Every structure is written in structure tokens, then in C-alpha cells.
mmCIF file of C-alpha atoms and ligand atoms in Angstrom:
data_model
loop_
_atom_site.group_PDB
_atom_site.id
_atom_site.type_symbol
_atom_site.label_atom_id
_atom_site.label_comp_id
_atom_site.label_asym_id
_atom_site.label_seq_id
_atom_site.Cartn_x
_atom_site.Cartn_y
_atom_site.Cartn_z
ATOM 1 C CA MET A 5 -8.821 23.087 -3.932
ATOM 2 C CA LYS A 6 -6.544 20.372 -4.427
ATOM 3 C CA GLY A 7 -7.447 16.973 -3.060
ATOM 4 C CA MET A 8 -6.171 14.809 -0.338
ATOM 5 C CA PHE A 9 -3.743 12.019 -1.340
ATOM 6 C CA ILE A 10 -3.926 9.304 1.635
ATOM 7 C CA THR A 11 -2.072 5.923 1.092
ATOM 8 C CA LEU A 12 -2.827 2.390 3.252
ATOM 9 C CA GLU A 13 0.117 0.597 3.856
ATOM 10 C CA GLY A 14 0.954 -2.786 5.630
ATOM 11 C CA ILE A 15 1.592 -6.501 5.138
ATOM 12 C CA GLU A 16 -0.906 -8.873 3.795
ATOM 13 C CA GLY A 17 -3.935 -9.486 5.544
ATOM 14 C CA ALA A 18 -3.498 -6.318 7.619
ATOM 15 C CA GLY A 19 -7.062 -5.113 6.647
ATOM 16 C CA LYS A 20 -6.452 -2.377 4.310
ATOM 17 C CA SER A 21 -8.779 -3.351 1.323
ATOM 18 C CA SER A 22 -11.514 -4.104 4.178
ATOM 19 C CA GLN A 23 -11.287 -0.200 5.680
ATOM 20 C CA LEU A 24 -10.908 1.251 2.307
ATOM 21 C CA PRO A 25 -14.830 1.644 1.686
ATOM 22 C CA LYS A 26 -15.169 2.887 5.560
ATOM 23 C CA ILE A 27 -12.678 5.502 4.971
ATOM 24 C CA LYS A 28 -14.572 6.894 1.435
ATOM 25 C CA ALA A 29 -17.654 6.738 3.254
ATOM 26 C CA PHE A 30 -16.221 9.120 6.097
ATOM 27 C CA LEU A 31 -14.717 11.485 3.880
ATOM 28 C CA GLU A 32 -17.876 11.634 1.623
ATOM 29 C CA GLU A 33 -19.834 12.340 5.095
ATOM 30 C CA GLN A 34 -17.543 15.372 5.022
ATOM 31 C CA GLY A 35 -18.434 16.321 1.556
ATOM 32 C CA HIS A 36 -15.450 15.288 -0.172
ATOM 33 C CA LEU A 37 -15.579 13.641 -3.426
ATOM 34 C CA THR A 38 -13.337 10.380 -3.183
ATOM 35 C CA LEU A 39 -11.708 7.993 -5.472
ATOM 36 C CA CYS A 40 -10.402 4.755 -4.363
ATOM 37 C CA LEU A 41 -7.404 3.115 -5.895
ATOM 38 C CA ARG A 42 -4.883 0.243 -5.716
ATOM 39 C CA GLU A 43 -1.451 -0.801 -6.695
ATOM 40 C CA PRO A 44 -0.209 -2.036 -8.553
ATOM 41 C CA GLY A 45 -3.109 -1.321 -10.606
ATOM 42 C CA GLY A 46 -5.965 1.109 -11.135
ATOM 43 C CA THR A 47 -5.192 1.937 -14.962
ATOM 44 C CA PRO A 48 -5.883 -0.780 -17.677
ATOM 45 C CA VAL A 49 -2.120 -0.927 -18.463
ATOM 46 C CA ALA A 50 -1.391 -0.912 -14.527
ATOM 47 C CA GLU A 51 -3.631 -3.813 -14.014
ATOM 48 C CA GLU A 52 -1.840 -5.696 -16.778
ATOM 49 C CA ILE A 53 1.062 -5.314 -15.218
ATOM 50 C CA ARG A 54 -0.242 -6.424 -11.876
ATOM 51 C CA ILE A 55 -1.251 -9.551 -13.143
ATOM 52 C CA LEU A 56 1.937 -10.040 -14.522
ATOM 53 C CA LEU A 57 3.654 -9.156 -10.932
ATOM 54 C CA LYS A 58 1.166 -11.443 -8.981
ATOM 55 C CA THR A 59 1.124 -14.819 -11.353
ATOM 56 C CA LYS A 60 3.627 -17.489 -10.168
ATOM 57 C CA ARG A 61 5.614 -19.095 -13.088
ATOM 58 C CA GLN A 62 8.172 -21.425 -13.710
ATOM 59 C CA ASP A 63 9.515 -20.746 -17.211
ATOM 60 C CA ASP A 64 10.961 -17.106 -16.394
ATOM 61 C CA GLU A 65 10.777 -16.417 -12.819
ATOM 62 C CA ILE A 66 10.798 -12.522 -12.258
ATOM 63 C CA THR A 67 14.109 -11.135 -10.744
ATOM 64 C CA PRO A 68 13.935 -8.528 -7.935
ATOM 65 C CA LEU A 69 15.020 -5.681 -10.033
ATOM 66 C CA CYS A 70 12.478 -6.733 -12.941
ATOM 67 C CA GLU A 71 9.949 -6.497 -9.998
ATOM 68 C CA LEU A 72 10.991 -3.203 -8.768
ATOM 69 C CA LEU A 73 11.000 -1.632 -12.069
ATOM 70 C CA LEU A 74 7.637 -3.125 -13.156
ATOM 71 C CA MET A 75 6.129 -1.505 -9.850
ATOM 72 C CA TYR A 76 7.193 1.835 -10.814
ATOM 73 C CA ALA A 77 6.069 1.330 -14.379
ATOM 74 C CA ALA A 78 2.273 0.715 -12.828
ATOM 75 C CA ARG A 79 2.943 3.474 -10.735
ATOM 76 C CA VAL A 80 3.947 6.081 -12.828
ATOM 77 C CA GLN A 81 1.226 5.363 -15.596
ATOM 78 C CA LEU A 82 -1.415 5.507 -12.578
ATOM 79 C CA VAL A 83 -0.133 8.418 -10.825
ATOM 80 C CA GLU A 84 0.213 10.389 -14.290
ATOM 81 C CA THR A 85 -3.193 9.339 -15.851
ATOM 82 C CA VAL A 86 -5.467 9.026 -12.651
ATOM 83 C CA ILE A 87 -4.100 10.374 -9.482
ATOM 84 C CA LYS A 88 -2.806 13.593 -10.491
ATOM 85 C CA PRO A 89 -5.723 14.554 -12.484
ATOM 86 C CA ALA A 90 -8.098 13.588 -9.868
ATOM 87 C CA LEU A 91 -6.099 15.529 -7.018
ATOM 88 C CA ALA A 92 -5.847 18.435 -9.341
ATOM 89 C CA ASP A 93 -9.923 18.534 -9.653
ATOM 90 C CA GLY A 94 -10.079 18.633 -5.969
ATOM 91 C CA VAL A 95 -11.192 14.865 -5.705
ATOM 92 C CA ASP A 96 -9.319 13.160 -2.494
ATOM 93 C CA VAL A 97 -7.589 9.800 -3.594
ATOM 94 C CA ILE A 98 -7.334 6.685 -1.360
ATOM 95 C CA CYS A 99 -5.041 4.109 -2.479
ATOM 96 C CA ASP A 100 -4.195 0.733 -1.308
ATOM 97 C CA ARG A 101 -0.402 0.863 -1.487
ATOM 98 C CA HIS A 102 1.696 3.290 -3.078
ATOM 99 C CA ASP A 103 5.400 3.869 -2.821
ATOM 100 C CA LEU A 104 6.024 2.929 0.800
ATOM 101 C CA SER A 105 5.139 -0.712 -0.380
ATOM 102 C CA THR A 106 8.190 -0.518 -2.714
ATOM 103 C CA VAL A 107 10.620 0.487 0.075
ATOM 104 C CA ALA A 108 9.371 -2.367 2.231
ATOM 105 C CA TYR A 109 8.812 -5.063 0.025
ATOM 106 C CA GLN A 110 11.465 -4.703 -2.826
ATOM 107 C CA GLY A 111 13.741 -3.093 -0.249
ATOM 108 C CA ALA A 112 13.552 -4.644 3.069
ATOM 109 C CA GLY A 113 11.673 -7.830 1.705
ATOM 110 C CA ARG A 114 13.808 -8.513 -1.584
ATOM 111 C CA LYS A 115 16.775 -6.649 -0.086
ATOM 112 C CA LEU A 116 17.217 -4.239 -3.097
ATOM 113 C CA SER A 117 19.490 -1.115 -2.079
ATOM 114 C CA GLN A 118 17.142 1.635 -0.766
ATOM 115 C CA GLU A 119 19.392 3.981 -2.409
ATOM 116 C CA LEU A 120 18.534 2.657 -5.906
ATOM 117 C CA ILE A 121 14.870 2.662 -4.596
ATOM 118 C CA ALA A 122 15.210 6.498 -3.502
ATOM 119 C CA ALA A 123 17.048 7.443 -6.841
ATOM 120 C CA LEU A 124 14.405 5.549 -8.929
ATOM 121 C CA LYS A 125 11.485 7.344 -6.919
ATOM 122 C CA LYS A 126 13.128 10.810 -7.402
ATOM 123 C CA LEU A 127 13.222 10.197 -10.958
ATOM 124 C CA VAL A 128 9.731 8.574 -11.810
ATOM 125 C CA LEU A 129 7.884 10.668 -9.054
ATOM 126 C CA GLY A 130 9.964 13.710 -8.173
ATOM 127 C CA ASP A 131 8.539 15.470 -4.965
ATOM 128 C CA PHE A 132 5.131 13.627 -5.727
ATOM 129 C CA ALA A 133 4.039 12.204 -2.135
ATOM 130 C CA PRO A 134 1.322 11.273 -0.163
ATOM 131 C CA ASP A 135 -0.314 14.061 2.311
ATOM 132 C CA LEU A 136 -1.203 10.846 4.641
ATOM 133 C CA ILE A 137 0.065 7.172 4.781
ATOM 134 C CA LEU A 138 -1.848 4.963 7.390
ATOM 135 C CA LEU A 139 0.266 2.097 8.334
ATOM 136 C CA PHE A 140 -1.738 -0.894 9.251
ATOM 137 C CA ASP A 141 0.462 -2.699 11.640
ATOM 138 C CA LEU A 142 -0.237 -6.484 12.200
ATOM 139 C CA SER A 143 2.320 -9.594 12.809
ATOM 140 C CA PRO A 144 3.263 -11.448 9.796
ATOM 141 C CA GLN A 145 1.787 -14.727 11.433
ATOM 142 C CA LEU A 146 -1.634 -12.881 12.285
ATOM 143 C CA GLY A 147 -1.341 -11.739 8.601
ATOM 144 C CA MET A 148 -0.841 -15.052 7.299
ATOM 145 C CA MET A 149 -3.652 -16.833 9.387
ATOM 146 C CA ARG A 150 -6.319 -14.297 8.002
ATOM 147 C CA ILE A 151 -5.456 -15.012 4.412
ATOM 148 C CA GLN A 152 -5.016 -18.804 4.784
ATOM 149 C CA ASN A 153 -8.569 -19.646 3.310
ATOM 150 C CA ARG A 154 -8.182 -17.851 0.338
ATOM 151 C CA GLY A 155 -7.116 -20.943 -1.525
ATOM 152 C CA SER A 156 -4.101 -21.056 -3.833
ATOM 153 C CA SER A 157 -1.499 -17.999 -3.137
ATOM 154 C CA ASP A 158 0.124 -15.640 -5.443
ATOM 155 C CA ARG A 159 3.903 -14.884 -5.907
ATOM 156 C CA PHE A 160 4.000 -12.393 -2.879
ATOM 157 C CA GLU A 161 1.784 -14.383 -0.361
ATOM 158 C CA SER A 162 4.074 -17.525 -1.347
ATOM 159 C CA ALA A 163 7.070 -15.270 0.420
ATOM 160 C CA SER A 164 8.529 -16.786 3.652
ATOM 161 C CA LEU A 165 7.676 -15.883 7.549
ATOM 162 C CA ALA A 166 11.065 -14.112 7.463
ATOM 163 C CA PHE A 167 10.218 -11.818 4.573
ATOM 164 C CA PHE A 168 7.254 -10.344 6.073
ATOM 165 C CA LYS A 169 9.289 -10.060 9.338
ATOM 166 C CA ARG A 170 11.341 -7.684 7.364
ATOM 167 C CA VAL A 171 8.917 -6.060 5.548
ATOM 168 C CA ARG A 172 6.953 -5.011 8.877
ATOM 169 C CA GLU A 173 10.448 -4.068 10.276
ATOM 170 C CA CYS A 174 10.991 -1.681 7.731
ATOM 171 C CA TYR A 175 7.540 -0.152 7.968
ATOM 172 C CA LEU A 176 7.947 0.582 11.879
ATOM 173 C CA LYS A 177 11.180 2.145 11.224
ATOM 174 C CA CYS A 178 9.891 4.422 8.570
ATOM 175 C CA ALA A 179 7.053 5.414 10.877
ATOM 176 C CA ALA A 180 9.201 5.967 13.384
ATOM 177 C CA GLU A 181 11.301 8.311 11.364
ATOM 178 C CA ASN A 182 8.357 10.086 9.809
ATOM 179 C CA PRO A 183 5.426 10.470 12.348
ATOM 180 C CA GLU A 184 3.825 13.469 10.957
ATOM 181 C CA LEU A 185 3.426 11.512 7.504
ATOM 182 C CA ILE A 186 3.251 8.038 8.513
ATOM 183 C CA LYS A 187 0.487 7.169 11.321
ATOM 184 C CA THR A 188 0.539 3.797 12.676
ATOM 185 C CA VAL A 189 -2.989 1.929 13.467
ATOM 186 C CA ASP A 190 -3.184 -1.336 15.508
ATOM 187 C CA ALA A 191 -4.561 -3.753 12.841
ATOM 188 C CA SER A 192 -4.828 -6.621 14.983
ATOM 189 C CA GLN A 193 -8.385 -4.517 16.533
ATOM 190 C CA SER A 194 -11.738 -5.598 15.537
ATOM 191 C CA GLU A 195 -12.626 -3.859 11.961
ATOM 192 C CA GLU A 196 -14.819 -1.320 14.062
ATOM 193 C CA ALA A 197 -12.187 -0.434 16.729
ATOM 194 C CA LEU A 198 -9.943 0.343 13.512
ATOM 195 C CA ASP A 199 -12.441 2.264 11.771
ATOM 196 C CA ARG A 200 -12.660 4.621 14.969
ATOM 197 C CA ASP A 201 -9.089 4.863 15.279
ATOM 198 C CA ILE A 202 -8.710 6.000 11.732
ATOM 199 C CA ARG A 203 -11.574 8.183 11.769
ATOM 200 C CA ARG A 204 -9.704 10.139 14.790
ATOM 201 C CA ILE A 205 -6.800 10.374 12.444
ATOM 202 C CA ILE A 206 -8.350 11.844 9.235
ATOM 203 C CA LYS A 207 -10.582 14.299 11.609
ATOM 204 C CA ARG A 208 -7.685 15.757 12.936
ATOM 205 C CA MET A 209 -6.014 16.181 9.369
ATOM 206 C CA LEU A 210 -9.176 17.554 8.055
HETATM 207 N N1 Z5A B 310 3.663 -4.780 -3.757
HETATM 208 C C1 Z5A B 310 4.943 -4.645 -3.796
HETATM 209 O O1 Z5A B 310 5.822 -5.715 -3.522
HETATM 210 N N2 Z5A B 310 5.777 -3.307 -3.982
HETATM 211 C C2 Z5A B 310 4.680 -2.467 -4.231
HETATM 212 O O2 Z5A B 310 5.612 -1.427 -4.558
HETATM 213 C C3 Z5A B 310 3.514 -2.599 -4.082
HETATM 214 C C4 Z5A B 310 2.985 -3.912 -3.673
HETATM 215 C C5 Z5A B 310 2.589 -1.444 -4.419
HETATM 216 C C6 Z5A B 310 -0.537 -6.653 -3.902
HETATM 217 O O3 Z5A B 310 -1.157 -7.753 -3.726
HETATM 218 C C7 Z5A B 310 1.152 -7.241 -3.799
HETATM 219 O O4 Z5A B 310 2.121 -6.643 -4.361
HETATM 220 C C8 Z5A B 310 1.377 -6.996 -2.274
HETATM 221 C C9 Z5A B 310 2.634 -6.293 -2.210
HETATM 222 C C10 Z5A B 310 3.240 -6.007 -3.270
HETATM 223 N N3 Z5A B 310 1.519 -8.772 -1.845
HETATM 224 N N4 Z5A B 310 1.627 -9.000 -0.644
HETATM 225 N N5 Z5A B 310 1.834 -9.438 0.223
HETATM 226 P P1 Z5A B 310 -2.447 -7.673 -3.119
HETATM 227 O O5 Z5A B 310 -2.846 -6.312 -3.459
HETATM 228 O O6 Z5A B 310 -3.364 -8.691 -3.712
HETATM 229 O O7 Z5A B 310 -2.364 -7.660 -1.379
HETATM 230 P P2 Z5A B 310 -2.242 -7.140 -0.194
HETATM 231 O O8 Z5A B 310 -2.532 -5.848 -0.170
HETATM 232 O O9 Z5A B 310 -1.615 -7.182 1.037
HETATM 233 O O10 Z5A B 310 -3.815 -7.165 -0.090
HETATM 234 P P3 Z5A B 310 -4.460 -8.225 1.188
HETATM 235 O O11 Z5A B 310 -3.531 -9.300 1.138
HETATM 236 O O12 Z5A B 310 -6.048 -8.377 0.611
HETATM 237 O O13 Z5A B 310 -4.262 -7.585 2.610
HETATM 238 P P4 Z5A B 310 -5.294 -6.430 3.015
HETATM 239 O O14 Z5A B 310 -6.209 -5.592 1.887
HETATM 240 O O15 Z5A B 310 -4.732 -5.675 3.925
HETATM 241 O O16 Z5A B 310 -6.625 -7.198 3.776
HETATM 242 P P5 Z5A B 310 -8.089 -7.286 3.614
HETATM 243 O O17 Z5A B 310 -8.233 -8.109 2.427
HETATM 244 O O18 Z5A B 310 -8.741 -6.028 4.295
HETATM 245 O O19 Z5A B 310 -8.330 -8.605 5.187
HETATM 246 C C11 Z5A B 310 -7.807 -9.988 4.689
HETATM 247 C C12 Z5A B 310 -8.738 -10.672 5.724
HETATM 248 O O20 Z5A B 310 -8.714 -10.265 7.169
HETATM 249 C C13 Z5A B 310 -10.309 -10.736 4.964
HETATM 250 O O21 Z5A B 310 -10.611 -12.135 5.353
HETATM 251 C C14 Z5A B 310 -10.658 -9.693 6.355
HETATM 252 O O22 Z5A B 310 -12.143 -10.146 6.207
HETATM 253 C C15 Z5A B 310 -9.802 -10.121 7.642
HETATM 254 N N6 Z5A B 310 -9.697 -9.067 8.187
HETATM 255 C C16 Z5A B 310 -9.718 -7.451 7.835
HETATM 256 N N7 Z5A B 310 -9.503 -6.662 8.971
HETATM 257 C C17 Z5A B 310 -9.809 -7.527 10.043
HETATM 258 C C18 Z5A B 310 -9.657 -7.057 11.431
HETATM 259 N N8 Z5A B 310 -9.924 -5.888 12.126
HETATM 260 N N9 Z5A B 310 -9.756 -8.602 12.120
HETATM 261 C C19 Z5A B 310 -10.264 -9.400 11.783
HETATM 262 N N10 Z5A B 310 -10.346 -9.984 10.498
HETATM 263 C C20 Z5A B 310 -9.822 -8.999 9.332
#
């Protein structure tokens, strides 16, 4: 039996990484084998691309188009070498970010053409898509407050509030357009309440 592919989306600080082990535990309680991954990253090559993408540098700033292509380079490596084989073996895969992040961050955030992103997605991924997308919705102000005490910020964390507002609006628009696939959870709740909501959504899916 084919595994389920679940992706977690939302702005920074929304609580995706905190919920990931809880979702894994829940699926394992139901008898599912589960693999947790993140994007960009998840393979040695993709993790190197992640470092490139997250590092702030003055000597050779990454352009929005270069950023988009690097996201897809990391993604195709992860999808082809890890995600598809795991799903084929019947393992559920939970991924902290996937393709919708590109629509929200490179599309709405960096203002690249959504038509270009859709064409690239078609070329690289074909019809491959998650079975469920959990959208952790949070105001950018609250998200920024949550990550403030992390120390120095990376390339993405240094973006403006306006950038994160565009990202959030894009996520919400996509969720309104795809209610069956994208389930929005209120990420301003306590971790326990969030965990309960997510369990309810996944239970319905099982
Ligand atoms: N990116 C992109 O642009 N395009 C793409 O296609 C892809 C990615 C795939 C990856 O960085 C960056 O790549 C990302 C988008 C971009 N950058 N941004 N922004 P990352 O993996 O380092 O960043 P992230 O995915 O945003 O992770 P994050 O900042 O750690 O957010 P999170 O995982 O959603 O949050 P968290 O780590 O679980 O929680 C943050 C803090 O809040 C932490 O102190 C928790 O203890 C606390 N927390 C968590 N939940 C709660 C609740 N419910 N209440 C109170 N406090 C909470």
C-alpha cells in the first residue's frame, strides 16, 4: 500500500517543527511507518543547497530566480531519491515545507511570476503532489516574536514584515481555493490545542 504524503506549511515561527514529532507519534500509534523530512534539505546534496539558500552574503547575493531554481534543485533531489521510494514502500512521509512554500515565498514574497513557478513545477514534479497540506496560520508579527530569541537571522528571517504578510495572504488564498487538500489550523493556539486539531484532521483522512 502506498504511504501518505503530508506537508506542513506556514510562515516562520508558526510551529511546524514543534508539531512534526507529535504528528509522527500519532501516525505511529495508528500503526503507520513514518519518515520526517524538511525542505529545503533532507539529502546530503539538498542539505548543502539549504546552506547556500539560508546563508546571508554580501559578495554574491542570490537573485530571486536563482533562489527559485535552487529550491527546485533541492526538491527534485529529495523527491526522487527519498520521498517517492519511501511512499512506494508504504511509509508515510511528513515534510516540513514543500511546493506550496515556493508559491508563497518565491511567488508572493519575492514577486516572481506564478505562471513561471507553475510551469517549473509541472516540468520538475509532474503530477506529484501531497495527499494533505496542513497550513499553520499565524500573524507574521507573532511569528517574528516567537523566533526573536534565536540570535542571528538567516536570509529568509531577515525579510520585511510586508514580505511575510504577502506570504501569509498567498497561503490563505491557496487554502481558500483548495479546501480539500489544504487544511488550515490556527497556529496561535497552545501546542496542545494545535496537536488536538491536527489529530482530528488526520484521523478524518485515515
Ligand atoms: N523556503 C522558501 O522560500 N521556498 C521554499 O520552497 C521552501 C522554503 C521549501 C527554511 O528555513 C526557509 O526556506 C524558510 C522558507 C524558505 N524561511 N522562512 N521563513 P527554516 O526551515 O529554518 O524555517 P521555517 O520552516 O520557517 O522554520 P521555523 O522558523 O523554525 O518555523 P516553525 O518550524 O514553523 O516553528 P517552530 O520552530 O516549531 O517554533 C518556533 C518557536 O515558537 C519555538 O521557540 C517554539 O517553541 C515556539 N512555538 C511553537 N509552537 C508554539 C505555540 N503553539 N505557541 C507558542 N509558541 C510556540
